[in-house]
PDB file of C-alpha atoms in Angstrom:
ATOM      1  CA  MET A   1     -17.037 -49.098   9.599  1.00  0.00           C
ATOM      2  CA  THR A   2     -15.603 -52.657   9.537  1.00  0.00           C
ATOM      3  CA  ARG A   3     -12.139 -51.260  10.301  1.00  0.00           C
ATOM      4  CA  GLU A   4     -13.446 -49.414  13.406  1.00  0.00           C
ATOM      5  CA  ILE A   5     -15.328 -52.483  14.575  1.00  0.00           C
ATOM      6  CA  LEU A   6     -12.201 -54.664  14.228  1.00  0.00           C
ATOM      7  CA  HIS A   7     -10.212 -51.999  16.044  1.00  0.00           C
ATOM      8  CA  ASP A   8     -12.631 -52.009  18.865  1.00  0.00           C
ATOM      9  CA  LEU A   9     -12.614 -55.800  19.075  1.00  0.00           C
ATOM     10  CA  GLY A  10      -8.828 -55.543  19.365  1.00  0.00           C
ATOM     11  CA  PHE A  11      -9.185 -53.137  22.166  1.00  0.00           C
ATOM     12  CA  PHE A  12     -11.656 -55.577  23.944  1.00  0.00           C
ATOM     13  CA  GLY A  13      -9.232 -58.449  23.477  1.00  0.00           C
ATOM     14  CA  HIS A  14      -6.373 -56.459  24.943  1.00  0.00           C
ATOM     15  CA  TYR A  15      -8.510 -55.075  27.828  1.00  0.00           C
ATOM     16  CA  LEU A  16      -9.777 -58.587  28.714  1.00  0.00           C
ATOM     17  CA  HIS A  17      -6.324 -59.979  28.600  1.00  0.00           C
ATOM     18  CA  MET A  18      -4.994 -57.320  31.043  1.00  0.00           C
ATOM     19  CA  HIS A  19      -8.022 -57.333  33.345  1.00  0.00           C
ATOM     20  CA  ALA A  20      -9.267 -60.892  33.137  1.00  0.00           C
ATOM     21  CA  GLY A  21      -6.027 -62.803  32.792  1.00  0.00           C
ATOM     22  CA  GLY A  22      -6.173 -64.068  29.262  1.00  0.00           C
ATOM     23  CA  ARG A  23      -6.089 -67.850  28.605  1.00  0.00           C
ATOM     24  CA  GLY A  24      -2.624 -68.997  29.293  1.00  0.00           C
ATOM     25  CA  GLY A  25      -0.632 -66.391  31.304  1.00  0.00           C
ATOM     26  CA  LYS A  26       0.348 -66.335  34.976  1.00  0.00           C
ATOM     27  CA  GLN A  27      -3.076 -65.052  36.194  1.00  0.00           C
ATOM     28  CA  PHE A  28      -4.941 -67.736  34.306  1.00  0.00           C
ATOM     29  CA  VAL A  29      -2.639 -70.452  35.655  1.00  0.00           C
ATOM     30  CA  LEU A  30      -2.863 -69.187  39.254  1.00  0.00           C
ATOM     31  CA  THR A  31      -6.614 -68.729  39.275  1.00  0.00           C
ATOM     32  CA  ASN A  32      -7.188 -72.127  37.685  1.00  0.00           C
ATOM     33  CA  LEU A  33      -5.060 -73.826  40.292  1.00  0.00           C
ATOM     34  CA  HIS A  34      -7.050 -71.812  43.028  1.00  0.00           C
ATOM     35  CA  LYS A  35     -10.340 -72.962  41.635  1.00  0.00           C
ATOM     36  CA  ASN A  36      -9.199 -76.519  41.534  1.00  0.00           C
ATOM     37  CA  GLY A  37      -7.978 -77.133  45.051  1.00  0.00           C
ATOM     38  CA  SER A  38      -4.532 -75.586  44.488  1.00  0.00           C
ATOM     39  CA  THR A  39      -3.226 -78.457  42.396  1.00  0.00           C
ATOM     40  CA  LEU A  40      -3.427 -79.826  38.902  1.00  0.00           C
ATOM     41  CA  THR A  41      -1.200 -81.796  36.562  1.00  0.00           C
ATOM     42  CA  GLN A  42       0.594 -79.973  33.856  1.00  0.00           C
ATOM     43  CA  ARG A  43      -1.463 -81.848  31.303  1.00  0.00           C
ATOM     44  CA  GLU A  44      -4.675 -80.666  33.014  1.00  0.00           C
ATOM     45  CA  LEU A  45      -3.537 -77.120  32.878  1.00  0.00           C
ATOM     46  CA  LEU A  46      -2.478 -77.356  29.204  1.00  0.00           C
ATOM     47  CA  GLU A  47      -5.999 -78.718  28.391  1.00  0.00           C
ATOM     48  CA  ARG A  48      -7.529 -75.576  29.929  1.00  0.00           C
ATOM     49  CA  THR A  49      -5.369 -73.075  28.192  1.00  0.00           C
ATOM     50  CA  ASN A  50      -5.200 -71.699  24.619  1.00  0.00           C
ATOM     51  CA  THR A  51      -1.471 -71.967  24.426  1.00  0.00           C
ATOM     52  CA  SER A  52       1.391 -74.390  23.447  1.00  0.00           C
ATOM     53  CA  PRO A  53       3.186 -76.724  25.846  1.00  0.00           C
ATOM     54  CA  ALA A  54       6.355 -74.661  25.473  1.00  0.00           C
ATOM     55  CA  ALA A  55       4.540 -71.465  26.450  1.00  0.00           C
ATOM     56  CA  LEU A  56       2.941 -73.052  29.429  1.00  0.00           C
ATOM     57  CA  SER A  57       6.279 -74.409  30.533  1.00  0.00           C
ATOM     58  CA  GLU A  58       7.675 -70.892  30.342  1.00  0.00           C
ATOM     59  CA  VAL A  59       4.843 -69.473  32.406  1.00  0.00           C
ATOM     60  CA  LEU A  60       5.255 -72.274  34.956  1.00  0.00           C
ATOM     61  CA  ALA A  61       9.048 -71.673  35.218  1.00  0.00           C
ATOM     62  CA  LYS A  62       8.359 -68.028  35.932  1.00  0.00           C
ATOM     63  CA  LEU A  63       5.768 -68.834  38.583  1.00  0.00           C
ATOM     64  CA  GLU A  64       8.095 -71.364  40.127  1.00  0.00           C
ATOM     65  CA  SER A  65      11.089 -69.017  40.295  1.00  0.00           C
ATOM     66  CA  GLY A  66       8.803 -66.333  41.871  1.00  0.00           C
ATOM     67  CA  GLY A  67       8.022 -68.947  44.612  1.00  0.00           C
ATOM     68  CA  LEU A  68       4.245 -69.135  43.673  1.00  0.00           C
ATOM     69  CA  ILE A  69       4.145 -72.865  42.486  1.00  0.00           C
ATOM     70  CA  VAL A  70       6.098 -75.973  42.935  1.00  0.00           C
ATOM     71  CA  ARG A  71       6.348 -78.664  40.270  1.00  0.00           C
ATOM     72  CA  GLU A  72       6.832 -82.223  41.367  1.00  0.00           C
ATOM     73  CA  PRO A  73       6.401 -85.733  39.741  1.00  0.00           C
ATOM     74  CA  TYR A  74       2.772 -86.842  39.828  1.00  0.00           C
ATOM     75  CA  GLU A  75       2.465 -89.774  42.096  1.00  0.00           C
ATOM     76  CA  HIS A  76       0.163 -91.741  39.655  1.00  0.00           C
ATOM     77  CA  ASP A  77       2.349 -91.186  36.657  1.00  0.00           C
ATOM     78  CA  LYS A  78       5.947 -90.115  37.105  1.00  0.00           C
ATOM     79  CA  ARG A  79       6.114 -88.855  33.518  1.00  0.00           C
ATOM     80  CA  GLN A  80       3.582 -86.149  34.455  1.00  0.00           C
ATOM     81  CA  LEU A  81       4.250 -83.137  36.682  1.00  0.00           C
ATOM     82  CA  GLN A  82       1.950 -82.086  39.462  1.00  0.00           C
ATOM     83  CA  ILE A  83       1.667 -78.350  39.722  1.00  0.00           C
ATOM     84  CA  GLU A  84       0.741 -76.991  43.255  1.00  0.00           C
ATOM     85  CA  LEU A  85       0.350 -73.552  44.701  1.00  0.00           C
ATOM     86  CA  THR A  86       2.666 -72.528  47.403  1.00  0.00           C
ATOM     87  CA  GLN A  87       1.322 -70.584  50.461  1.00  0.00           C
ATOM     88  CA  GLU A  88       2.362 -67.372  48.760  1.00  0.00           C
ATOM     89  CA  GLY A  89       0.910 -68.527  45.443  1.00  0.00           C
ATOM     90  CA  GLU A  90      -2.425 -69.289  47.191  1.00  0.00           C
ATOM     91  CA  VAL A  91      -2.613 -65.719  48.614  1.00  0.00           C
ATOM     92  CA  CYS A  92      -1.731 -64.233  45.220  1.00  0.00           C
ATOM     93  CA  ALA A  93      -4.259 -66.497  43.355  1.00  0.00           C
ATOM     94  CA  ALA A  94      -7.037 -65.665  45.852  1.00  0.00           C
ATOM     95  CA  GLN A  95      -6.514 -62.031  45.235  1.00  0.00           C
ATOM     96  CA  MET A  96      -6.410 -62.367  41.510  1.00  0.00           C
ATOM     97  CA  PHE A  97      -9.482 -64.558  41.646  1.00  0.00           C
ATOM     98  CA  GLU A  98     -11.453 -61.955  43.638  1.00  0.00           C
ATOM     99  CA  GLN A  99     -10.237 -59.183  41.332  1.00  0.00           C
ATOM    100  CA  ARG A 100     -11.459 -61.291  38.349  1.00  0.00           C
ATOM    101  CA  GLU A 101     -14.773 -61.996  40.005  1.00  0.00           C
ATOM    102  CA  GLN A 102     -15.326 -58.226  40.667  1.00  0.00           C
ATOM    103  CA  PHE A 103     -14.319 -57.429  37.071  1.00  0.00           C
ATOM    104  CA  GLU A 104     -16.843 -59.958  35.698  1.00  0.00           C
ATOM    105  CA  GLN A 105     -19.633 -58.545  37.805  1.00  0.00           C
ATOM    106  CA  ARG A 106     -18.876 -54.982  36.567  1.00  0.00           C
ATOM    107  CA  ALA A 107     -17.716 -55.556  32.956  1.00  0.00           C
ATOM    108  CA  LEU A 108     -21.138 -55.446  31.348  1.00  0.00           C
ATOM    109  CA  ALA A 109     -23.117 -53.486  34.014  1.00  0.00           C
ATOM    110  CA  CYS A 110     -23.725 -50.658  31.500  1.00  0.00           C
ATOM    111  CA  LEU A 111     -25.891 -53.074  29.292  1.00  0.00           C
ATOM    112  CA  SER A 112     -29.344 -54.229  30.217  1.00  0.00           C
ATOM    113  CA  ALA A 113     -30.005 -57.961  30.348  1.00  0.00           C
ATOM    114  CA  ASP A 114     -31.641 -57.766  26.875  1.00  0.00           C
ATOM    115  CA  GLU A 115     -28.636 -55.873  25.467  1.00  0.00           C
ATOM    116  CA  GLN A 116     -26.308 -58.485  27.002  1.00  0.00           C
ATOM    117  CA  ALA A 117     -28.223 -61.330  25.365  1.00  0.00           C
ATOM    118  CA  GLN A 118     -28.158 -59.465  21.954  1.00  0.00           C
ATOM    119  CA  LEU A 119     -24.440 -59.024  22.350  1.00  0.00           C
ATOM    120  CA  LYS A 120     -23.882 -62.595  23.222  1.00  0.00           C
ATOM    121  CA  GLU A 121     -25.803 -63.686  20.124  1.00  0.00           C
ATOM    122  CA  LEU A 122     -23.926 -61.315  17.799  1.00  0.00           C
ATOM    123  CA  LEU A 123     -20.538 -62.518  19.280  1.00  0.00           C
ATOM    124  CA  GLU A 124     -21.523 -66.230  18.786  1.00  0.00           C
ATOM    125  CA  ARG A 125     -22.433 -65.423  15.197  1.00  0.00           C
ATOM    126  CA  LEU A 126     -19.037 -63.791  14.670  1.00  0.00           C
ATOM    127  CA  ILE A 127     -17.240 -66.746  16.224  1.00  0.00           C
ATOM    128  CA  GLU A 128     -19.074 -69.189  13.994  1.00  0.00           C
ATOM    129  CA  HIS A 129     -18.231 -66.948  10.913  1.00  0.00           C
ATOM    130  CA  TRP A 130     -14.536 -66.608  11.869  1.00  0.00           C
ATOM    131  CA  ASN A 131     -14.268 -70.435  12.451  1.00  0.00           C
ATOM    132  CA  HIS A 132     -15.788 -70.937   9.057  1.00  0.00           C
ATOM    133  CA  LEU A 133     -13.278 -68.471   7.535  1.00  0.00           C
ATOM    134  CA  ASP A 134     -10.441 -70.592   9.224  1.00  0.00           C
ATOM    135  CA  GLU A 135     -11.891 -73.804   7.755  1.00  0.00           C
ATOM    136  CA  GLU A 136     -12.038 -72.296   4.347  1.00  0.00           C
ATOM    137  CA  LYS A 137      -8.370 -71.100   4.648  1.00  0.00           C
ATOM    138  CA  GLU A 138      -7.297 -74.667   5.734  1.00  0.00           C
ATOM    139  CA  VAL A 139      -9.095 -76.212   2.741  1.00  0.00           C
ATOM    140  CA  ARG A 140      -7.230 -73.817   0.366  1.00  0.00           C
ATOM    141  CA  ALA A 141      -3.838 -74.518   1.905  1.00  0.00           C
TER     142      ALA A 141
END
């Protein structure tokens, strides 16, 4: 049974990444910029992601080469880059944001409010347990 549950969790992770944008890819960056007035510093974006600085830089380079963002020195700190959506990027981000909102509204529609609350509680217990497993692993290393 454990193997089947872990397999299903893997499916959910993949599905969420594909449909809700993950936490560091192009969709995540564009929708975060869209939600925050079309502009953030690279440091602010990095703090919101679950990725490395190098991976974020790669995503930003792809978005910039696609004409969806521009990167310029931040006026308050020239060592920092300001990331801004282009007009084309804003249109793309708005569409992605709308699709994400629709997905979130429909994603758990097959569960009652009580079932959603139970699921949330179970997932929080798993997160706590898995974090504990990571801590144990770090102590042994």
